[in-house]
mmCIF file of C-alpha atoms and ligand atoms in Angstrom:
data_model
loop_
_atom_site.group_PDB
_atom_site.id
_atom_site.type_symbol
_atom_site.label_atom_id
_atom_site.label_comp_id
_atom_site.label_asym_id
_atom_site.label_seq_id
_atom_site.Cartn_x
_atom_site.Cartn_y
_atom_site.Cartn_z
ATOM 1 C CA MET A 1 7.799 11.545 8.865
ATOM 2 C CA PHE A 2 10.244 9.157 10.487
ATOM 3 C CA TRP A 3 9.144 6.113 8.485
ATOM 4 C CA SER A 4 9.479 7.799 5.037
ATOM 5 C CA GLY A 5 12.026 5.141 3.953
ATOM 6 C CA PHE A 6 9.497 2.444 4.664
ATOM 7 C CA LEU A 7 6.812 4.266 2.722
ATOM 8 C CA ALA A 8 8.974 4.216 -0.320
ATOM 9 C CA PHE A 9 7.195 0.925 -0.947
ATOM 10 C CA PRO A 10 3.774 2.333 -1.950
ATOM 11 C CA ALA A 11 1.905 -0.844 -1.403
ATOM 12 C CA LEU A 12 3.355 -1.169 2.048
ATOM 13 C CA ALA A 13 2.197 2.320 2.868
ATOM 14 C CA ALA A 14 -1.335 1.040 2.405
ATOM 15 C CA ALA A 15 -0.582 -1.582 5.032
ATOM 16 C CA VAL A 16 0.090 0.966 7.680
ATOM 17 C CA PRO A 17 -2.611 1.036 10.295
ATOM 18 C CA GLN A 18 -4.649 4.267 10.309
ATOM 19 C CA GLY A 19 -3.469 6.762 12.907
ATOM 20 C CA TYR A 20 0.038 5.351 12.964
ATOM 21 C CA GLY A 21 3.152 7.425 12.868
ATOM 22 C CA GLY A 22 1.836 9.998 15.330
ATOM 23 C CA SER A 23 2.006 10.105 19.155
ATOM 24 C CA GLY A 24 4.733 7.588 19.533
ATOM 25 C CA SER A 25 3.081 4.565 17.960
ATOM 26 C CA ALA A 26 5.329 1.689 16.961
ATOM 27 C CA MET A 27 5.156 -0.858 14.136
ATOM 28 C CA LEU A 28 8.096 -3.200 13.648
ATOM 29 C CA ARG A 29 7.961 -5.151 10.408
ATOM 30 C CA PHE A 30 10.835 -7.576 9.677
ATOM 31 C CA GLY A 31 11.706 -10.811 8.001
ATOM 32 C CA CYS A 32 12.672 -14.134 9.590
ATOM 33 C CA SER A 33 13.957 -16.911 7.280
ATOM 34 C CA GLN A 34 13.176 -20.547 7.705
ATOM 35 C CA VAL A 35 14.921 -22.168 10.673
ATOM 36 C CA VAL A 36 13.455 -25.631 9.996
ATOM 37 C CA ILE A 37 10.472 -27.313 8.367
ATOM 38 C CA GLU A 38 9.411 -30.463 10.251
ATOM 39 C CA ARG A 39 6.628 -32.254 12.072
ATOM 40 C CA LEU A 40 7.232 -30.802 15.558
ATOM 41 C CA ASP A 41 5.121 -28.663 17.863
ATOM 42 C CA PRO A 42 6.778 -27.936 21.199
ATOM 43 C CA LEU A 43 3.735 -25.908 22.350
ATOM 44 C CA VAL A 44 0.813 -28.164 21.668
ATOM 45 C CA ASN A 45 2.700 -31.564 21.601
ATOM 46 C CA PRO A 46 5.796 -31.047 23.768
ATOM 47 C CA GLY A 47 8.289 -33.921 23.498
ATOM 48 C CA VAL A 48 6.244 -35.655 20.785
ATOM 49 C CA ASN A 49 8.368 -36.513 17.753
ATOM 50 C CA PRO A 50 6.783 -36.546 15.284
ATOM 51 C CA SER A 51 3.795 -34.233 16.072
ATOM 52 C CA PRO A 52 0.539 -34.573 14.100
ATOM 53 C CA HIS A 53 1.306 -32.095 11.268
ATOM 54 C CA VAL A 54 4.129 -30.311 9.480
ATOM 55 C CA HIS A 55 5.093 -26.732 10.500
ATOM 56 C CA GLN A 56 7.359 -24.101 8.983
ATOM 57 C CA VAL A 57 9.347 -22.491 11.755
ATOM 58 C CA VAL A 58 11.383 -19.260 12.102
ATOM 59 C CA GLY A 59 13.433 -17.572 14.722
ATOM 60 C CA GLY A 60 15.975 -18.812 17.312
ATOM 61 C CA ASN A 61 17.823 -22.178 17.102
ATOM 62 C CA ALA A 62 16.542 -23.289 20.556
ATOM 63 C CA PHE A 63 13.500 -24.690 18.678
ATOM 64 C CA GLY A 64 12.990 -28.430 19.138
ATOM 65 C CA ALA A 65 10.423 -31.163 20.087
ATOM 66 C CA SER A 66 10.454 -29.767 23.544
ATOM 67 C CA MET A 67 11.688 -26.303 24.601
ATOM 68 C CA PRO A 68 12.832 -24.875 27.860
ATOM 69 C CA GLU A 69 10.100 -22.957 29.651
ATOM 70 C CA ASP A 70 12.412 -20.256 30.871
ATOM 71 C CA ASP A 71 14.095 -17.421 28.857
ATOM 72 C CA ILE A 72 14.718 -19.024 25.435
ATOM 73 C CA SER A 73 16.894 -16.097 24.427
ATOM 74 C CA THR A 74 19.492 -17.579 26.783
ATOM 75 C CA HIS A 75 19.367 -20.976 24.890
ATOM 76 C CA SER A 76 19.521 -19.845 21.332
ATOM 77 C CA THR A 77 22.856 -18.987 19.847
ATOM 78 C CA CYS A 78 21.507 -17.536 16.596
ATOM 79 C CA THR A 79 18.237 -16.382 15.023
ATOM 80 C CA THR A 80 16.887 -16.284 11.462
ATOM 81 C CA CYS A 81 15.180 -12.957 12.246
ATOM 82 C CA SER A 82 16.806 -9.744 11.048
ATOM 83 C CA PHE A 83 16.881 -8.229 14.485
ATOM 84 C CA ASN A 84 19.784 -9.774 16.455
ATOM 85 C CA GLN A 85 17.756 -9.392 19.676
ATOM 86 C CA ASP A 86 14.790 -11.563 18.582
ATOM 87 C CA PHE A 87 15.344 -15.207 19.503
ATOM 88 C CA SER A 88 11.559 -15.920 19.541
ATOM 89 C CA ASN A 89 10.042 -18.764 17.580
ATOM 90 C CA TYR A 90 7.073 -18.403 15.295
ATOM 91 C CA TRP A 91 5.466 -21.257 13.434
ATOM 92 C CA THR A 92 2.431 -22.058 11.207
ATOM 93 C CA ALA A 93 1.038 -24.943 9.222
ATOM 94 C CA ASN A 94 2.467 -25.534 5.768
ATOM 95 C CA LEU A 95 0.620 -25.288 2.501
ATOM 96 C CA TYR A 96 0.477 -28.264 0.079
ATOM 97 C CA PHE A 97 -0.940 -28.595 -3.470
ATOM 98 C CA LYS A 98 -3.142 -31.667 -4.039
ATOM 99 C CA ALA A 99 -3.001 -32.660 -7.738
ATOM 100 C CA ARG A 100 -5.886 -34.218 -9.555
ATOM 101 C CA ASN A 101 -4.115 -37.625 -9.369
ATOM 102 C CA GLY A 102 -4.265 -37.355 -5.534
ATOM 103 C CA THR A 103 -0.596 -36.717 -4.819
ATOM 104 C CA TYR A 104 0.635 -33.767 -2.731
ATOM 105 C CA LYS A 105 3.531 -31.290 -3.099
ATOM 106 C CA ARG A 106 4.639 -28.706 -0.615
ATOM 107 C CA VAL A 107 4.099 -25.141 -1.902
ATOM 108 C CA PRO A 108 7.393 -23.247 -1.833
ATOM 109 C CA GLN A 109 7.625 -20.067 0.155
ATOM 110 C CA ILE A 110 9.011 -16.868 -1.341
ATOM 111 C CA PRO A 111 10.351 -13.702 0.274
ATOM 112 C CA ASN A 112 7.674 -11.142 1.160
ATOM 113 C CA GLN A 113 7.595 -7.609 -0.013
ATOM 114 C CA ALA A 114 10.550 -5.515 1.300
ATOM 115 C CA VAL A 115 12.324 -8.542 2.802
ATOM 116 C CA SER A 116 13.621 -9.814 -0.478
ATOM 117 C CA GLY A 117 16.733 -11.527 0.995
ATOM 118 C CA ASN A 118 14.778 -13.954 3.140
ATOM 119 C CA ASN A 119 14.686 -17.695 2.633
ATOM 120 C CA GLY A 120 10.939 -18.229 2.740
ATOM 121 C CA GLY A 121 9.885 -17.774 6.339
ATOM 122 C CA ILE A 122 7.620 -15.367 8.053
ATOM 123 C CA THR A 123 7.310 -11.578 8.102
ATOM 124 C CA VAL A 124 6.653 -10.521 11.667
ATOM 125 C CA TYR A 125 4.888 -7.329 12.846
ATOM 126 C CA TYR A 126 4.676 -5.971 16.376
ATOM 127 C CA THR A 127 2.439 -2.936 16.779
ATOM 128 C CA SER A 128 1.722 -0.634 19.727
ATOM 129 C CA PRO A 129 -0.571 2.408 19.669
ATOM 130 C CA GLY A 130 1.877 4.497 21.630
ATOM 131 C CA ALA A 131 4.836 4.703 24.024
ATOM 132 C CA LYS A 132 4.113 2.936 27.328
ATOM 133 C CA GLN A 133 0.719 1.756 26.035
ATOM 134 C CA THR A 134 1.673 -1.887 25.715
ATOM 135 C CA THR A 135 3.629 -4.222 27.989
ATOM 136 C CA ALA A 136 6.048 -6.588 26.226
ATOM 137 C CA PHE A 137 5.860 -10.295 26.894
ATOM 138 C CA LYS A 138 7.795 -11.862 29.768
ATOM 139 C CA PRO A 139 10.454 -14.560 29.369
ATOM 140 C CA GLY A 140 8.692 -17.943 29.053
ATOM 141 C CA PHE A 141 5.578 -16.441 27.468
ATOM 142 C CA ARG A 142 3.903 -18.402 24.726
ATOM 143 C CA MET A 143 0.550 -18.395 22.963
ATOM 144 C CA LEU A 144 -1.407 -19.979 20.090
ATOM 145 C CA THR A 145 -4.029 -18.358 17.841
ATOM 146 C CA GLY A 146 -6.437 -19.915 15.450
ATOM 147 C CA GLU A 147 -7.977 -23.405 15.679
ATOM 148 C CA SER A 148 -6.415 -26.117 13.555
ATOM 149 C CA THR A 149 -9.755 -28.089 13.538
ATOM 150 C CA ARG A 150 -11.925 -25.105 12.520
ATOM 151 C CA ARG A 151 -13.662 -25.587 9.141
ATOM 152 C CA ASN A 152 -16.120 -22.686 9.157
ATOM 153 C CA SER A 153 -16.081 -18.907 9.175
ATOM 154 C CA THR A 154 -15.646 -16.865 12.328
ATOM 155 C CA GLY A 155 -18.037 -14.331 10.796
ATOM 156 C CA LEU A 156 -15.667 -11.426 11.789
ATOM 157 C CA GLY A 157 -15.484 -9.804 8.334
ATOM 158 C CA LYS A 158 -12.718 -7.179 8.178
ATOM 159 C CA ASN A 159 -11.798 -8.158 11.782
ATOM 160 C CA MET A 160 -11.003 -11.657 10.822
ATOM 161 C CA GLN A 161 -7.761 -12.784 12.471
ATOM 162 C CA SER A 162 -6.629 -15.019 9.597
ATOM 163 C CA CYS A 163 -6.979 -14.386 5.882
ATOM 164 C CA PHE A 164 -5.505 -15.288 2.506
ATOM 165 C CA ARG A 165 -4.713 -12.638 -0.133
ATOM 166 C CA CYS A 166 -4.883 -13.717 -3.763
ATOM 167 C CA TYR A 167 -2.304 -11.611 -5.659
ATOM 168 C CA THR A 168 -3.465 -10.827 -9.150
ATOM 169 C CA GLY A 169 0.037 -10.768 -10.726
ATOM 170 C CA PRO A 170 3.796 -10.841 -10.051
ATOM 171 C CA ASN A 171 5.435 -8.449 -7.639
ATOM 172 C CA PHE A 172 2.603 -8.440 -5.229
ATOM 173 C CA GLU A 173 0.230 -7.033 -7.786
ATOM 174 C CA GLY A 174 -3.147 -6.097 -6.212
ATOM 175 C CA ASN A 175 -1.613 -5.155 -2.860
ATOM 176 C CA VAL A 176 -3.748 -2.038 -2.095
ATOM 177 C CA TYR A 177 -5.602 -2.595 1.137
ATOM 178 C CA SER A 178 -4.148 -3.250 4.583
ATOM 179 C CA PRO A 179 -4.102 -7.010 5.548
ATOM 180 C CA CYS A 180 -7.502 -8.738 5.610
ATOM 181 C CA PHE A 181 -9.248 -5.523 4.471
ATOM 182 C CA ASP A 182 -9.449 -6.116 0.686
ATOM 183 C CA PRO A 183 -13.148 -6.935 -0.002
ATOM 184 C CA LYS A 184 -12.224 -8.971 -3.175
ATOM 185 C CA LEU A 185 -8.640 -10.295 -2.695
ATOM 186 C CA ASP A 186 -8.670 -11.174 1.094
ATOM 187 C CA THR A 187 -10.740 -14.190 2.234
ATOM 188 C CA GLU A 188 -10.843 -16.212 5.439
ATOM 189 C CA TYR A 189 -10.957 -19.319 3.271
ATOM 190 C CA PHE A 190 -8.633 -20.387 0.439
ATOM 191 C CA PRO A 191 -9.045 -18.424 -2.798
ATOM 192 C CA THR A 192 -11.329 -20.327 -5.139
ATOM 193 C CA GLY A 193 -9.396 -19.555 -8.344
ATOM 194 C CA PRO A 194 -5.774 -19.405 -9.477
ATOM 195 C CA CYS A 195 -3.801 -16.483 -7.871
ATOM 196 C CA LEU A 196 -1.337 -15.248 -10.604
ATOM 197 C CA GLY A 197 0.981 -13.634 -8.017
ATOM 198 C CA GLY A 198 0.732 -16.342 -5.254
ATOM 199 C CA ILE A 199 -1.141 -16.355 -1.985
ATOM 200 C CA ARG A 200 -0.283 -14.565 1.239
ATOM 201 C CA THR A 201 -1.421 -15.752 4.641
ATOM 202 C CA ASN A 202 -1.978 -13.185 7.466
ATOM 203 C CA ILE A 203 -2.469 -14.305 11.088
ATOM 204 C CA ILE A 204 -3.174 -11.859 13.937
ATOM 205 C CA PHE A 205 -2.736 -12.608 17.697
ATOM 206 C CA PRO A 206 -4.870 -11.180 20.507
ATOM 207 C CA LEU A 207 -4.073 -7.869 22.279
ATOM 208 C CA CYS A 208 -4.784 -8.446 25.898
ATOM 209 C CA TRP A 209 -3.059 -10.643 28.639
ATOM 210 C CA ASP A 210 -4.168 -11.694 32.085
ATOM 211 C CA GLY A 211 -0.931 -10.288 33.457
ATOM 212 C CA LYS A 212 -0.129 -13.428 35.411
ATOM 213 C CA ASN A 213 0.203 -16.618 33.330
ATOM 214 C CA LEU A 214 2.908 -17.183 30.813
ATOM 215 C CA ASP A 215 0.851 -19.931 29.279
ATOM 216 C CA SER A 216 -2.472 -21.783 29.754
ATOM 217 C CA PRO A 217 -3.601 -25.354 29.135
ATOM 218 C CA ASN A 218 -4.959 -24.549 25.608
ATOM 219 C CA HIS A 219 -2.306 -21.867 25.129
ATOM 220 C CA MET A 220 -5.058 -19.315 24.456
ATOM 221 C CA ASP A 221 -6.968 -18.550 27.722
ATOM 222 C CA HIS A 222 -4.253 -16.362 29.249
ATOM 223 C CA VAL A 223 -4.779 -13.920 26.307
ATOM 224 C CA ALA A 224 -7.977 -12.340 25.023
ATOM 225 C CA HIS A 225 -9.418 -9.921 22.560
ATOM 226 C CA PRO A 226 -10.540 -6.398 23.535
ATOM 227 C CA THR A 227 -14.097 -6.066 24.908
ATOM 228 C CA GLY A 228 -15.353 -5.066 21.520
ATOM 229 C CA GLY A 229 -14.047 -8.302 19.950
ATOM 230 C CA PRO A 230 -11.088 -9.114 17.758
ATOM 231 C CA THR A 231 -9.599 -5.975 16.088
ATOM 232 C CA SER A 232 -8.050 -5.722 12.685
ATOM 233 C CA PHE A 233 -4.435 -4.973 11.998
ATOM 234 C CA ALA A 234 -5.585 -1.509 10.852
ATOM 235 C CA ALA A 235 -7.089 -0.734 14.316
ATOM 236 C CA VAL A 236 -4.769 -2.063 16.986
ATOM 237 C CA SER A 237 -6.650 -0.167 19.761
ATOM 238 C CA GLY A 238 -9.446 -1.352 21.987
ATOM 239 C CA THR A 239 -10.138 -1.730 25.699
ATOM 240 C CA CYS A 240 -8.955 -4.909 27.380
ATOM 241 C CA PRO A 241 -11.345 -6.816 29.532
ATOM 242 C CA SER A 242 -10.969 -6.779 33.351
ATOM 243 C CA THR A 243 -9.965 -10.459 33.239
ATOM 244 C CA HIS A 244 -7.133 -9.663 30.841
ATOM 245 C CA PRO A 245 -6.298 -6.079 31.686
ATOM 246 C CA VAL A 246 -2.677 -5.870 30.326
ATOM 247 C CA LYS A 247 -2.377 -4.672 26.723
ATOM 248 C CA ILE A 248 0.349 -6.509 24.864
ATOM 249 C CA PRO A 249 1.952 -5.592 21.481
ATOM 250 C CA GLN A 250 -0.092 -7.002 18.536
ATOM 251 C CA VAL A 251 1.855 -9.810 16.948
ATOM 252 C CA HIS A 252 0.904 -10.372 13.280
ATOM 253 C CA LEU A 253 2.506 -12.856 10.895
ATOM 254 C CA GLU A 254 2.678 -12.841 7.059
ATOM 255 C CA ILE A 255 3.651 -15.796 4.891
ATOM 256 C CA MET A 256 4.031 -15.803 1.100
ATOM 257 C CA TRP A 257 3.258 -19.014 -0.746
ATOM 258 C CA ASP A 258 4.446 -19.310 -4.321
ATOM 259 C CA THR A 259 1.475 -21.098 -5.820
ATOM 260 C CA THR A 260 2.284 -20.049 -9.410
ATOM 261 C CA ALA A 261 3.576 -23.478 -10.404
ATOM 262 C CA PHE A 262 0.196 -24.901 -9.529
ATOM 263 C CA ASN A 263 -2.149 -22.687 -11.499
ATOM 264 C CA ASN A 264 -2.953 -25.104 -14.265
ATOM 265 C CA LYS A 265 -6.574 -25.906 -13.847
ATOM 266 C CA ALA A 266 -6.100 -29.197 -15.699
ATOM 267 C CA GLU A 267 -4.296 -30.381 -12.551
ATOM 268 C CA TRP A 268 -6.980 -29.119 -10.150
ATOM 269 C CA PRO A 269 -9.826 -31.335 -8.859
ATOM 270 C CA GLU A 270 -12.339 -32.272 -11.597
ATOM 271 C CA ASP A 271 -15.208 -30.756 -9.610
ATOM 272 C CA GLY A 272 -13.561 -27.352 -9.993
ATOM 273 C CA SER A 273 -12.707 -26.896 -6.271
ATOM 274 C CA GLN A 274 -9.509 -25.263 -5.261
ATOM 275 C CA PRO A 275 -6.436 -27.599 -4.796
ATOM 276 C CA PHE A 276 -4.617 -26.260 -1.760
ATOM 277 C CA VAL A 277 -4.625 -27.886 1.663
ATOM 278 C CA LEU A 278 -2.893 -27.119 4.893
ATOM 279 C CA SER A 279 -0.549 -29.663 6.448
ATOM 280 C CA THR A 280 -3.409 -30.366 8.887
ATOM 281 C CA GLY A 281 -5.529 -31.796 6.053
ATOM 282 C CA ASP A 282 -7.709 -28.606 6.009
ATOM 283 C CA SER A 283 -8.755 -27.760 2.440
ATOM 284 C CA THR A 284 -10.912 -24.793 3.621
ATOM 285 C CA GLY A 285 -8.184 -22.564 5.111
ATOM 286 C CA TYR A 286 -10.380 -21.745 8.135
ATOM 287 C CA GLY A 287 -8.059 -23.834 10.314
ATOM 288 C CA GLN A 288 -4.945 -21.708 9.774
ATOM 289 C CA HIS A 289 -3.225 -21.029 13.054
ATOM 290 C CA ALA A 290 0.027 -19.864 14.431
ATOM 291 C CA ASP A 291 2.220 -20.457 17.552
ATOM 292 C CA TYR A 292 4.460 -17.977 19.338
ATOM 293 C CA VAL A 293 7.167 -18.463 21.912
ATOM 294 C CA PHE A 294 8.531 -15.108 23.129
ATOM 295 C CA GLY A 295 12.310 -14.824 23.105
ATOM 296 C CA TRP A 296 13.455 -11.213 22.832
ATOM 297 C CA LYS A 297 16.630 -10.464 24.747
ATOM 298 C CA ASP A 298 16.124 -8.592 27.982
ATOM 299 C CA ASP A 299 13.758 -5.623 27.579
ATOM 300 C CA THR A 300 14.585 -4.941 23.876
ATOM 301 C CA LEU A 301 11.038 -5.455 22.647
ATOM 302 C CA GLN A 302 9.612 -3.087 25.272
ATOM 303 C CA GLN A 303 12.194 -0.504 24.226
ATOM 304 C CA ALA A 304 11.377 -0.872 20.553
ATOM 305 C CA MET A 305 7.630 -0.408 21.362
ATOM 306 C CA ASP A 306 8.347 2.688 23.534
ATOM 307 C CA ASN A 307 10.844 4.178 21.024
ATOM 308 C CA ALA A 308 8.251 4.385 18.251
ATOM 309 C CA CYS A 309 10.260 2.110 16.062
ATOM 310 C CA PHE A 310 8.876 1.577 12.575
ATOM 311 C CA GLY A 311 9.667 -0.952 9.847
ATOM 312 C CA ALA A 312 12.811 -2.941 9.754
ATOM 313 C CA THR A 313 15.123 -0.610 11.664
ATOM 314 C CA CYS A 314 14.969 0.727 15.176
ATOM 315 C CA ARG A 315 17.503 2.796 17.018
ATOM 316 C CA SER A 316 17.497 0.585 20.054
ATOM 317 C CA LEU A 317 17.925 -2.632 18.067
ATOM 318 C CA THR A 318 20.623 -3.986 15.762
ATOM 319 C CA THR A 319 20.229 -5.968 12.607
ATOM 320 C CA GLN A 320 22.126 -8.745 10.884
ATOM 321 C CA SER A 321 22.495 -9.360 7.148
ATOM 322 C CA ASP A 322 20.288 -11.822 5.302
ATOM 323 C CA SER A 323 23.253 -14.145 4.698
ATOM 324 C CA VAL A 324 24.008 -14.317 8.462
ATOM 325 C CA SER A 325 20.315 -14.727 9.542
ATOM 326 C CA GLY A 326 19.747 -17.251 6.730
ATOM 327 C CA SER A 327 22.624 -19.448 7.939
ATOM 328 C CA CYS A 328 21.077 -20.049 11.312
ATOM 329 C CA ALA A 329 19.293 -23.456 11.264
ATOM 330 C CA VAL A 330 17.934 -26.214 13.388
ATOM 331 C CA LYS A 331 18.824 -29.782 12.333
ATOM 332 C CA ASN A 332 15.789 -31.705 11.248
ATOM 333 C CA THR A 333 15.037 -34.507 13.737
ATOM 334 C CA VAL A 334 12.024 -36.148 12.130
ATOM 335 C CA ALA A 335 12.960 -38.850 9.655
ATOM 336 C CA GLU A 336 10.501 -38.384 6.849
ATOM 337 C CA THR A 337 10.094 -36.763 3.534
ATOM 338 C CA THR A 338 8.152 -33.483 3.365
ATOM 339 C CA GLU A 339 9.339 -32.552 -0.198
ATOM 340 C CA GLY A 340 8.582 -33.734 -3.735
ATOM 341 C CA TRP A 341 5.373 -35.549 -4.779
ATOM 342 C CA LEU A 342 3.944 -37.395 -1.807
ATOM 343 C CA LYS A 343 1.249 -40.125 -1.664
ATOM 344 C CA GLU A 344 -0.095 -38.549 1.431
ATOM 345 C CA LEU A 345 0.455 -35.542 3.669
ATOM 346 C CA PRO A 346 3.195 -36.222 6.323
ATOM 347 C CA GLY A 347 1.390 -37.814 9.259
ATOM 348 C CA GLY A 348 -1.694 -38.202 7.129
ATOM 349 C CA GLY A 349 -2.855 -34.627 7.513
ATOM 350 C CA MET A 350 -3.963 -34.506 11.134
ATOM 351 C CA GLY A 351 -5.651 -31.395 12.531
ATOM 352 C CA ALA A 352 -4.963 -31.464 16.231
HETATM 353 C C1 NAG B 401 0.580 -36.467 -10.290
HETATM 354 O O1 NAG B 401 0.388 -35.183 -10.812
HETATM 355 C C2 NAG B 401 1.433 -34.367 -10.782
HETATM 356 C C3 NAG B 401 0.968 -32.977 -11.338
HETATM 357 O O2 NAG B 401 0.370 -33.106 -12.557
HETATM 358 C C4 NAG B 401 2.640 -34.875 -11.569
HETATM 359 O O3 NAG B 401 3.712 -34.016 -11.535
HETATM 360 C C5 NAG B 401 2.984 -36.230 -10.943
HETATM 361 O O4 NAG B 401 4.008 -36.799 -11.620
HETATM 362 C C6 NAG B 401 1.784 -37.154 -10.892
HETATM 363 N N1 NAG B 401 2.135 -38.372 -10.206
HETATM 364 C C7 NAG B 401 1.731 -39.550 -10.521
HETATM 365 C C8 NAG B 401 2.185 -40.705 -9.616
HETATM 366 O O5 NAG B 401 1.007 -39.720 -11.514
HETATM 367 C C1 NAG B 402 -17.862 -23.663 13.620
HETATM 368 O O1 NAG B 402 -16.882 -24.591 14.130
HETATM 369 C C2 NAG B 402 -16.657 -24.547 15.584
HETATM 370 C C3 NAG B 402 -15.573 -25.498 15.903
HETATM 371 O O2 NAG B 402 -14.422 -25.143 15.330
HETATM 372 C C4 NAG B 402 -17.986 -24.810 16.279
HETATM 373 O O3 NAG B 402 -17.769 -24.707 17.633
HETATM 374 C C5 NAG B 402 -19.094 -23.896 15.786
HETATM 375 O O4 NAG B 402 -20.293 -24.331 16.346
HETATM 376 C C6 NAG B 402 -19.163 -23.947 14.238
HETATM 377 N N1 NAG B 402 -20.156 -22.921 13.839
HETATM 378 C C7 NAG B 402 -21.105 -23.177 12.935
HETATM 379 C C8 NAG B 402 -21.932 -22.034 12.585
HETATM 380 O O5 NAG B 402 -21.241 -24.252 12.371
#
């Protein structure tokens, strides 16, 4: 099997969607280090500095308070992603610990499994059920998934598009099921007890596109889920609705939060509730969301999807070392402290 090197990580093998590896299916999985952590959101709040809440951002260095709407791969000169061809930007809310005394501290990020050289950041997946079965995004494409103001369950069960995995010990202990499938360790809300190996966030984007619009006013309406509803990472198939007939690669993000320094229950709220909160002020976790601005060079993503690429290498793509990708950075433009013990969340913890 062509991905045997990837499967050398037994727990990752479990993450492989069923039916993958045959008939030309593709699954890229690669790391992108932090490019900047700051209170900007060029998609939802273009030109606004600072935006309502803090984000952790990876990818190309064209990221900023406002971004060009054309091909951003022509504006970036470097990327924190391991594939040289990916100048996209990906960002999510940050995680903070709220101590019993009411102060907050940003939870550090650690490298994910099999991307050990990364500086925090995001692990990115692109999956396609087979050659020529998905159409890669066009230059200028962007989208948002999740709702920062949501505070209740979507009721999707194993098809939930956002989940938290509570690792039971160091070195990703407890990693058996594919993302969002573990009946015990994966929840749509923040884990209620201490996670001895940290917490992983998974966020999955929709599979279908209207074929016309690169964006929409809420950054969501130009994409849609298959007719049968949102699909899990483990079942990337499904029929696209007539309104959104074009199947796009499934974009899926993973973030590792090192919560282990915050597991002392004497520092948790006295009522026994869990202490973690998103930078939006959300202490439920249901409001986790992610933003994507497509920025692959030319047709390199389409080729990777059609060439059945798997894991962190692909014959039609080239990679850069962790030290090179890790040295790409965007200068912070928001004059505020996001680190150390804070009296309040930066911006006060605003959802939208
Ligand atoms: C609040 O609690 C944290 C965690 O116990 C501690 O490190 C910090 O110094 C405390 N801050 C204040 C102002 O008491
Ligand atoms: C859940 O929250 C959404 C808004 O994010 C709201 O539209 C919906 O009615 C809520 N559902 C329930 C069952 O409360």
